[in-house]
Every structure is written in C-alpha cells, then in structure tokens.
Coordinates of C-alpha atoms in Angstrom, one line a residue:
X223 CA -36.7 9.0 -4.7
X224 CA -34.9 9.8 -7.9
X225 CA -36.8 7.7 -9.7
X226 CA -40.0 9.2 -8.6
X227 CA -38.4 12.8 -9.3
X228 CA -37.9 11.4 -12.8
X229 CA -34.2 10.4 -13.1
X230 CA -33.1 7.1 -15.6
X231 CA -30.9 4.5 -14.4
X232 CA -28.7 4.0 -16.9
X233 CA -25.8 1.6 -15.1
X234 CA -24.4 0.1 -12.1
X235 CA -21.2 1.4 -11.4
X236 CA -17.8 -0.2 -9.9
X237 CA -16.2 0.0 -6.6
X238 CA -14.3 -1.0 -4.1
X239 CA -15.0 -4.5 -2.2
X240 CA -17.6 -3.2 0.6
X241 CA -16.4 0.2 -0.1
X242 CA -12.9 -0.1 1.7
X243 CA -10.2 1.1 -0.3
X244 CA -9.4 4.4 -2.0
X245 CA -8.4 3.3 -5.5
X246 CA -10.7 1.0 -6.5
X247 CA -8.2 -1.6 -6.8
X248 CA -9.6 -3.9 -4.5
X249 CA -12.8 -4.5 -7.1
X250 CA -13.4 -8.2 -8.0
X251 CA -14.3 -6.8 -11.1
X252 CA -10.4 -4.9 -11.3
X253 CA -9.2 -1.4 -11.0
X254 CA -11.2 1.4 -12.6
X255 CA -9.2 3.8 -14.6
X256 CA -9.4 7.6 -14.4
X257 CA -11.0 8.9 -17.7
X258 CA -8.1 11.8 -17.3
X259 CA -5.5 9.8 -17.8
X260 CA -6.3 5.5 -17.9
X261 CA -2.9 4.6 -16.6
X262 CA -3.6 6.4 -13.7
X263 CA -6.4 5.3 -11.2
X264 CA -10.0 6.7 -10.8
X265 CA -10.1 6.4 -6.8
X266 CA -12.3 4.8 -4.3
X267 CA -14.5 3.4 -3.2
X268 CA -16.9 5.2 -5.4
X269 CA -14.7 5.3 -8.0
X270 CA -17.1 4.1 -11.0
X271 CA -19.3 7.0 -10.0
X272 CA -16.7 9.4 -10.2
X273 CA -15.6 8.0 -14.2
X274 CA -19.2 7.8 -15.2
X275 CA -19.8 11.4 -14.7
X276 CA -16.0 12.8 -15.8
X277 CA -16.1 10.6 -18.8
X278 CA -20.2 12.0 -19.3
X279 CA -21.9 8.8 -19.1
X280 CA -24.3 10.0 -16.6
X281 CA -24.9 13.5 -14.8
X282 CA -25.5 12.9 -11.4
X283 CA -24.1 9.5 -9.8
X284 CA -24.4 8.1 -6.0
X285 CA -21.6 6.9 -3.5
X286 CA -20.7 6.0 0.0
X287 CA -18.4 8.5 1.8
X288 CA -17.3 6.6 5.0
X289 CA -13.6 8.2 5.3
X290 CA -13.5 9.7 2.1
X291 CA -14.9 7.7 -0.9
X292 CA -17.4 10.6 -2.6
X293 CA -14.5 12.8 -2.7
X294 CA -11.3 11.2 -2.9
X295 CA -12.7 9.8 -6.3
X296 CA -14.5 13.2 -7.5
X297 CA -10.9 14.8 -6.8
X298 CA -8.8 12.3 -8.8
X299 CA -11.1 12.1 -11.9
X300 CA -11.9 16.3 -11.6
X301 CA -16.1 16.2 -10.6
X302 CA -17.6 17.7 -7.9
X303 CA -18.3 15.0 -4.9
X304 CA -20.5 16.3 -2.0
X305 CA -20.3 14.6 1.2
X306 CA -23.3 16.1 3.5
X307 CA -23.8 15.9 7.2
X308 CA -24.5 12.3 8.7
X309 CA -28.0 11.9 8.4
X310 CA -28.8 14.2 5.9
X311 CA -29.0 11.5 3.7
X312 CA -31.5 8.0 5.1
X313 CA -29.4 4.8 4.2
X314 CA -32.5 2.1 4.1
X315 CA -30.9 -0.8 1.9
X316 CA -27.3 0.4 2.1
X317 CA -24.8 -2.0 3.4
X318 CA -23.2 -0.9 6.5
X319 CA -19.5 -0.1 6.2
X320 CA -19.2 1.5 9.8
X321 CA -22.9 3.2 10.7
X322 CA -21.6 6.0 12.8
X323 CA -19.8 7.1 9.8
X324 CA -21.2 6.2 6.7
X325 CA -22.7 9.0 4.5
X326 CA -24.2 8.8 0.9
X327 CA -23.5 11.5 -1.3
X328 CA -23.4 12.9 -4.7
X329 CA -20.9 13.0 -7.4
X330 CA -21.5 15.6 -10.4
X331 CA -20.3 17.6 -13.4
X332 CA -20.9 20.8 -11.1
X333 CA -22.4 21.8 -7.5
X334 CA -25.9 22.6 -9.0
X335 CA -26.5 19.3 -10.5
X336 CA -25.2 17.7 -7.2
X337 CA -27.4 20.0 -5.3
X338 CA -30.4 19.0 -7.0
X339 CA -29.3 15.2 -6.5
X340 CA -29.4 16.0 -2.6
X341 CA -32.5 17.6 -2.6
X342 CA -33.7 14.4 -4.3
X343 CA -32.1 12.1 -2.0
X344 CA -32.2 13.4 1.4
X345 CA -34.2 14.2 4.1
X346 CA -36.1 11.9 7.1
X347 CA -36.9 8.3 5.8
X348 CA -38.6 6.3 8.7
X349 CA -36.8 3.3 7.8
X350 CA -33.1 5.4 8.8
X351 CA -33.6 6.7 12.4
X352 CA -30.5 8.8 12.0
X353 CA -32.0 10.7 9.1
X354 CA -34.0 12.5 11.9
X355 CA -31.3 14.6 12.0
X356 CA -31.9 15.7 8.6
X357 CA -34.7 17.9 9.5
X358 CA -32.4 20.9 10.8
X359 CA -30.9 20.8 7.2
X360 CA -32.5 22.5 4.1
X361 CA -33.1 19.5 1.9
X362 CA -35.2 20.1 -1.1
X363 CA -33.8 23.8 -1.3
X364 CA -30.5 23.8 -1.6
X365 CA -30.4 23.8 -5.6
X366 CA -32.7 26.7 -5.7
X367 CA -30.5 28.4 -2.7
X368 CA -27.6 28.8 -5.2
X369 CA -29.2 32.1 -6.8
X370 CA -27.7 33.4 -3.3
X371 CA -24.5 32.4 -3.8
X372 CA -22.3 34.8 -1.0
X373 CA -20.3 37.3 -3.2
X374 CA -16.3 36.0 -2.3
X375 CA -15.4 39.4 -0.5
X376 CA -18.5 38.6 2.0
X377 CA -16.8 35.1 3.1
X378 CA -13.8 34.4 5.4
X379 CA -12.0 30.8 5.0
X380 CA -9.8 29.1 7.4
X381 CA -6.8 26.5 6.2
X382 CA -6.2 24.2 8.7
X383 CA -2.5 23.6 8.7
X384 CA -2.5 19.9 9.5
X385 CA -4.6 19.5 6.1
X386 CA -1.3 21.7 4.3
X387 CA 1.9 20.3 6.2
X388 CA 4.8 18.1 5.0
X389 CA 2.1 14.9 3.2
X390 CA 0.9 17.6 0.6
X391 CA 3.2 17.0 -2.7
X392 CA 5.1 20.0 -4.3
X393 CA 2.2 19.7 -7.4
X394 CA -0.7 19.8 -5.1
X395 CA 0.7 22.4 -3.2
X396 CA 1.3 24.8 -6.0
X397 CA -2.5 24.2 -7.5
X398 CA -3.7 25.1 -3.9
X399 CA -1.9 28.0 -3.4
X400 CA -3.0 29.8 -6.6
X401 CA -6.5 29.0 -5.6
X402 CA -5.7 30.7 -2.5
X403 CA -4.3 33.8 -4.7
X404 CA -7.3 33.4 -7.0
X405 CA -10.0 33.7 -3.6
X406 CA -8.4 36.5 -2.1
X407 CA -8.0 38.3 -5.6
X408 CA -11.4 37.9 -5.5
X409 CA -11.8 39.9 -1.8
X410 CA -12.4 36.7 0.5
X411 CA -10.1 36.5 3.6
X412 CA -8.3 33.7 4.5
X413 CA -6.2 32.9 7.5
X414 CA -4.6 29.8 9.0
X415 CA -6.9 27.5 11.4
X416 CA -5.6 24.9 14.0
X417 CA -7.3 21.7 14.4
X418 CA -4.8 19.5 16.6
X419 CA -6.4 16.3 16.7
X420 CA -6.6 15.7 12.8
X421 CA -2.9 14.4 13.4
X422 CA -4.9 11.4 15.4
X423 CA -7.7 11.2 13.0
X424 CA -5.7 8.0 11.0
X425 CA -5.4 5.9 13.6
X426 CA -9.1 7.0 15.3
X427 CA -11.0 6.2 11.6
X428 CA -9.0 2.5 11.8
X429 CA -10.4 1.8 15.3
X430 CA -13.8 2.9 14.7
X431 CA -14.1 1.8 11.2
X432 CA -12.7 -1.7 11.7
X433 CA -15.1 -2.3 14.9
X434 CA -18.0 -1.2 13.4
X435 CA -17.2 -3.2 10.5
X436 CA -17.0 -6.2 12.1
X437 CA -19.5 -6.0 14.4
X438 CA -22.0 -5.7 10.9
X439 CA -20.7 -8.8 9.8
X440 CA -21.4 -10.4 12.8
X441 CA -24.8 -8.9 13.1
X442 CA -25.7 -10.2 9.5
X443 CA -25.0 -13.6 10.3
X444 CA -21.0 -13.6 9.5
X445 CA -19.4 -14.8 12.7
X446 CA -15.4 -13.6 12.6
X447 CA -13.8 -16.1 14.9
X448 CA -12.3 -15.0 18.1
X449 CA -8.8 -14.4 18.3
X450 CA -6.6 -16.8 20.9
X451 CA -3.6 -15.7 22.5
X452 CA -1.7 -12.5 20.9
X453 CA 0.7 -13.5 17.8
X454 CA 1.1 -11.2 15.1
X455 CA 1.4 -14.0 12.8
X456 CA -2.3 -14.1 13.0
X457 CA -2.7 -10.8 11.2
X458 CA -1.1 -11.3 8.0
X459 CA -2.7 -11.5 4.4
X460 CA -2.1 -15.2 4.7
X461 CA -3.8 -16.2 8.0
X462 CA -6.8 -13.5 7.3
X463 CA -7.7 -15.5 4.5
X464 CA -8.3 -18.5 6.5
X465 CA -9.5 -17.2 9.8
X466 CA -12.6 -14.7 9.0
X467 CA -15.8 -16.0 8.2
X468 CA -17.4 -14.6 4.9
X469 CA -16.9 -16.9 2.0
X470 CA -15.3 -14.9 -1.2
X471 CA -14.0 -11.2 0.5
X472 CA -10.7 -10.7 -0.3
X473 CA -7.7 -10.5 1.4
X474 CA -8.6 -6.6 2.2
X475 CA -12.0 -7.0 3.9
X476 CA -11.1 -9.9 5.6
X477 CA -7.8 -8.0 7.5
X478 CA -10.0 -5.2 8.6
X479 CA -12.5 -7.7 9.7
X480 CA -9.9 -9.4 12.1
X481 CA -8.5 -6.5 13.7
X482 CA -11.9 -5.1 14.3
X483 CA -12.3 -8.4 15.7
X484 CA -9.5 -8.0 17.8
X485 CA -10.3 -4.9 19.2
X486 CA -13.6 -5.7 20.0
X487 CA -13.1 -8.9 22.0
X488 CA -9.4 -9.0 23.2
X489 CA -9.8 -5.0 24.4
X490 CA -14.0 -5.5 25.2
X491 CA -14.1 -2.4 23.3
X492 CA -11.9 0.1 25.1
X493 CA -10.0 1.7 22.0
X494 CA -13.5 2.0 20.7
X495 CA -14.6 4.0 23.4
X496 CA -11.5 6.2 23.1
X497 CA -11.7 6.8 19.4
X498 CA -15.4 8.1 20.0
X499 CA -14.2 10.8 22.2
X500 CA -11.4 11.9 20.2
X501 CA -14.6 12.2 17.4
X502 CA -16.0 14.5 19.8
X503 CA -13.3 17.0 20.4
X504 CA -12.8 16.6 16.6
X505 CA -16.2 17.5 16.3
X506 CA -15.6 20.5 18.7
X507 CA -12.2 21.6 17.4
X508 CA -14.5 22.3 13.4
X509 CA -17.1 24.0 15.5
X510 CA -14.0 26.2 17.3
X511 CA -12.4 26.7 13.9
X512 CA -15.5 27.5 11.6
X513 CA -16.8 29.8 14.2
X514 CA -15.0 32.9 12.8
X515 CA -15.0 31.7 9.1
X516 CA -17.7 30.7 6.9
X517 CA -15.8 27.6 5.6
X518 CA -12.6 25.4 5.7
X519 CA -10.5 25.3 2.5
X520 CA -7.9 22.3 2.1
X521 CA -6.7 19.8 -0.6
X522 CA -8.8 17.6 -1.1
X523 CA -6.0 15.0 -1.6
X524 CA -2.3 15.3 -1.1
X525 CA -1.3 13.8 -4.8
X526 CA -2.8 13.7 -8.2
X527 CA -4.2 10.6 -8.9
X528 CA -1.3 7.5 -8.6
X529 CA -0.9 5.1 -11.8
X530 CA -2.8 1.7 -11.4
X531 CA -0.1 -0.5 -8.9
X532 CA 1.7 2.5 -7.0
X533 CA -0.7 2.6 -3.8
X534 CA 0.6 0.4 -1.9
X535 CA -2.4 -0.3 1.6
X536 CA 0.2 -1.4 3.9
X537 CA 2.8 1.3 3.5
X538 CA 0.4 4.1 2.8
X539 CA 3.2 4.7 0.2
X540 CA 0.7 6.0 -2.4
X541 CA 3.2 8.1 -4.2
X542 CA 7.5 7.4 -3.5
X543 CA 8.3 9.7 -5.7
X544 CA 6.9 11.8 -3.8
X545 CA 7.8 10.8 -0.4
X546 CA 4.1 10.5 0.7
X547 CA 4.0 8.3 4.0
X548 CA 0.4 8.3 4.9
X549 CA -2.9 7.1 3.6
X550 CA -4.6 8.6 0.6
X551 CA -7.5 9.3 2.9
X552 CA -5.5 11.8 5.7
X553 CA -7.5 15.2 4.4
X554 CA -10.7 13.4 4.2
X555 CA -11.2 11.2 7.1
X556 CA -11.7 14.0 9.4
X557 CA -14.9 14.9 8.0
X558 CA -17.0 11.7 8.2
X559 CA -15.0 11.3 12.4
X560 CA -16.9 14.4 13.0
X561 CA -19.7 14.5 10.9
X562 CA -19.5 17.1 8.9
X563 CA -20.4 18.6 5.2
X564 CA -17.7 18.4 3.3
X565 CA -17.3 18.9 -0.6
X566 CA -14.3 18.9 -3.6
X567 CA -14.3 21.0 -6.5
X568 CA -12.4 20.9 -9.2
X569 CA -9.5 23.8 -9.2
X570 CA -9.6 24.2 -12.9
X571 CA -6.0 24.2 -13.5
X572 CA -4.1 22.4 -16.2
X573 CA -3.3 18.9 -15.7
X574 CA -4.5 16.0 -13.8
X575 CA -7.2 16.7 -11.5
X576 CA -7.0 18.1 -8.1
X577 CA -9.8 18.7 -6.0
X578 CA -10.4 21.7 -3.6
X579 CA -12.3 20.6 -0.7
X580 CA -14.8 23.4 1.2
X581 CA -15.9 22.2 5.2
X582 CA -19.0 23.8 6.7
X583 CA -20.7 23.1 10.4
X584 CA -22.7 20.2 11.0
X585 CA -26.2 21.0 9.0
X586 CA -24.8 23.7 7.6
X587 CA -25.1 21.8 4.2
X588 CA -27.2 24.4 1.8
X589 CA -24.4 26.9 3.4
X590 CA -21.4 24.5 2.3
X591 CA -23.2 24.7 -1.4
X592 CA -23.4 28.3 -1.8
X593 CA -20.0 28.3 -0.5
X594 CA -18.8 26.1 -3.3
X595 CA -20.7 27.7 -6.0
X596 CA -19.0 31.3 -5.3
X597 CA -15.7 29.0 -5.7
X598 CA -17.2 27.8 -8.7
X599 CA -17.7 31.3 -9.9
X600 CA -14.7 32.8 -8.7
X601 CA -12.7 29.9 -10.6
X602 CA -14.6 30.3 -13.8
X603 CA -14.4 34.3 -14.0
X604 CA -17.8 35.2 -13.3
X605 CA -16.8 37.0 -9.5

C-alpha cells in the first residue's frame, strides 16, 4: 500500500528477536543506540524505526506494538509512535508475536506524517479477518481530519493514577507535570481517573503473550517439547536453550516459548482463559474512564531511556538508580490488553526524550490524532 501511494523504501530497520524485548538488546544484529544520546539505548522492539526517523533517515517508519514496542521506542528516541486500535491495521505477512494483541503502527517526526502513514496502511485487507473491524474507524481521513484539531479548552483528560504512582522516576515525573501545567494553561481540564486492574496488566500481558506465542511456533511447524514433572530447574536460561525447538532463537525467545508451553499444556489453558477476562474488564474499566473525558494522558515510560547494559529482563530493574522495580513496558501494556489507540508525543522539554502518551476509545483513532495534534500545538505555542 505505501508503495502504491508512492512512498520509497529506503532500508530495513533493526529490532528486537521476534519483537520481544523493549531495548533492542536482544537483536542478533546488537543493541541499537538512541540517536539522543548513543550510550543510551533506542528501545524496542521497533527500535530501528524509532532511530531512523529521530536521526532523519526516513520520515515515516513501521513497527509492531504488541505490549508497547511503537511507543516505548518513539518515547526514548523523542518521535511520535501511534499505536491504533487492533484491526485497524491488516497484518497479512507479519509474523505473529501474540495475534490477539499485535498491532502495526507508525513511527514519525510528527502526528501528521504518521497520520498520513495510517491512512496508507490501514483499513480491511481480505487476507486479515480482524481488519474487519477497521471499517468503524476513519482510515484514509485522518490526516486531512487534523485541520479540526479540538481547541485545548474544548477537551477534558483523565490521568489514571496507576500510570503516575511510585514506578514513575523523579525526572519523568517533573516533565509530566509541567505538561499538565502547560494543558490546563491552555484551558483543557484534567482530573484523576481510576483504572484498578492496570496493577494486574503485567502479569495478564506474560500469560497471554507467552501462550499465544507458543502456540504460533507450534502452528508453524516448531513443536516446543512438553514439559514433565514440575522443576524449576527447567526454566532457566541454561535448560531453555536446550529444551525448545527452533534452531538459532536466543536465550529470550526460547524462555517465553517454554513458559507459554507450560501454561498451555500443564494448566490446559486455564490462566489463559483468566487473563482474557481480566482483558475484558480492562477493556471496560478505559470505556468507564474515557466516558467523561475525551482522552487519557500518562507517561509514556517511567524513565528516560537506560544506557546500553542497565535493563536488566529478569529483574525488571531497568533503572537502580532509580529504584524502578517493574518492566519498562508497565504504562504501555495496558493498551494492546484492551485494544485500544494509544499514541506518544514528544513533550518538548530539554533533555533526553520523554514521551506523552494520549489514550482514546476503541475506534476512536482519527479522534486520538486530533487529540494529539492540539497537544502538538499547545506544546509548540500555536494554542
């Protein structure tokens, strides 16, 4: 499609192995580094996307948001990264990470040029029956919807809490706030939102992620061997790279392969079942909260991007300086679990990167962009 609208190919970009990982790190090809500051990573999965368009080697790039990898990378390197509702987008030749959550998106110097990307891009593709859903969504309009951007004192934003508590760091923190300062300068009303079951939303992405995951690897013709009786030996670095089929994934791909392996056979898919009705009352608590505000305004991430070697997978200690104690992906999962549009922007401050990251309903997508284009505005001056 975007070579039909006439866009150039002018690289293939780097990534994460399979797209799990938020720093890149986990690349055969080695870590990407952030074009802010190249001791300091560019974030994953997508994270060549992301440095292609910060360091302006292309203008529009593509990548895979499954629990945060279009805009955990957009956030560290300072792009815009638009994640929008699942299905918007058809997936036809994309490898599956975890289907019920997997969303392609676009990563851009601004929200215009990623609009017009997902015009391009989405809408119903025979070949993706989920992109069905696409046809309650404005694609092919959404670009040209910008010109009626909401003026900031018409919208009302909620924070949800959970998405500001004790994980943010200090530096974070302070950039957020004097975006909130800089939104209600501008007349927009914000107020504090409650979505309880984010706290869960860690532990719910694993279950689902790792299931689906290795239930694709099995449908492709990669059996992952059974496990026997229950030894947590079994699920170390060391045994993973031995016991699961699929000749040359490292030692990453091959754990979340096994436990999803686990779950699936030892449990016959009972936390499975449980993790997709905690997506549902998710998916309720966003409709409860955005029902008396046009959008949800959080961090996109809860540090600055870490220096290459700090994030740590099995500690979720991305950051010990700054005490952070769980995974890099907390303030993103959410989105993909329930389905929604989601999209970071940079705040515009001085210093690293940090992303602002605007939540609309499901289908609400064209909505989401005008949202983040009177941000845009209101950032900039021009509101």
């Amino acid at each position: 499609r975007l070579l039909s609208a006439g866009a150039r190919v002018v690289g293939k970009t780097n990534m994460d192995e399979l797209a799990y990982g938020p720093t890149s790190e986990t690349s055969g090809f080695g870590p990407v580094t952030n074009p802010a500051d190249e001791r300091r990573v560019a974030g994953g999965s997508s994270s060549g996307s992301a440095a292609a368009v910060a360091e302006g080697s292309a203008d529009l790039a593509l990548g895979s948001d499954t629990g945060g990898s279009v805009r955990i990378p957009a956030s560290f390197c300072g792009v815009v990264g638009f994640k929008p509702s699942w299905g918007a987008v058809p997936r036809d030749g994309f490898v599956d990470l975890a289907y019920t959550l997997d969303h392609i998106g676009t990563l851009a110097p601004d929200v215009e040029t990623a609009a017009v990307g997902f015009d391009v891009i989405g809408g119903y593709d025979s070949r993706d029956p989920s992109s069905a859903l696409a046809t309650g969504i404005s694609v092919g309009e959404c670009a040209a919807g910008l010109t009626d951007a909401s003026e900031p004192a018409d919208l009302s934003f909620g924070v949800p809490e959970e998405l500001l508590s004790d994980h943010v760091s200090a530096a974070v923190r302070d950039r957020f706030e004097e975006t909130i300062t800089a939104l209600e300068a501008a007349g927009a009303t914000v107020e504090p939102v409650r979505l309880p079951t984010i706290e869960d939303a860690v532990y719910v992405w694993n279950a689902v992620t790792n299931v689906e995951f290795a239930a694709a690897l099995r449908r492709n013709g990669l059996p992952i061997e059974r496990p026997g009786p229950f030894d947590t030996s079994r699920y170390d670095a060391a045994s993973a790279r031995q016991s699961a089929a699929g000749v040359g994934f490292g030692d990453v791909v091959r754990e979340r392969a096994l436990v999803g392996a686990a779950l699936l056979d030892r449990y016959d898919g009972r936390h499975y079942t449980r993790a997709r009705n905690v997506c549902a009352t998710l998916e309720s608590e966003f409709d409860a909260a955005l029902s008396d505000h046009h959008a949800l305004v959080s961090p996109t991430m809860p540090v600055v991007a870490p220096e290459v070697g700090a994030w740590q997978p099995h500690s979720y200690d991305a950051n010990a300086d700054e005490g952070l104690t769980v995974p890099l992906a907390y303030n993103t999962r959410p989105m993909d679990l329930a389905g929604v549009p989601a999209v970071t922007v940079p705040d515009g401050g001085d210093g690293l990167p940090v992303g602002i990251q605007f939540v609309a309903g499901r289908h609400e997508d064209a909505h989401l962009l005008r949202v983040a284009r009177t941000f845009e505005r209101v950032r900039d001056g021009d509101a």
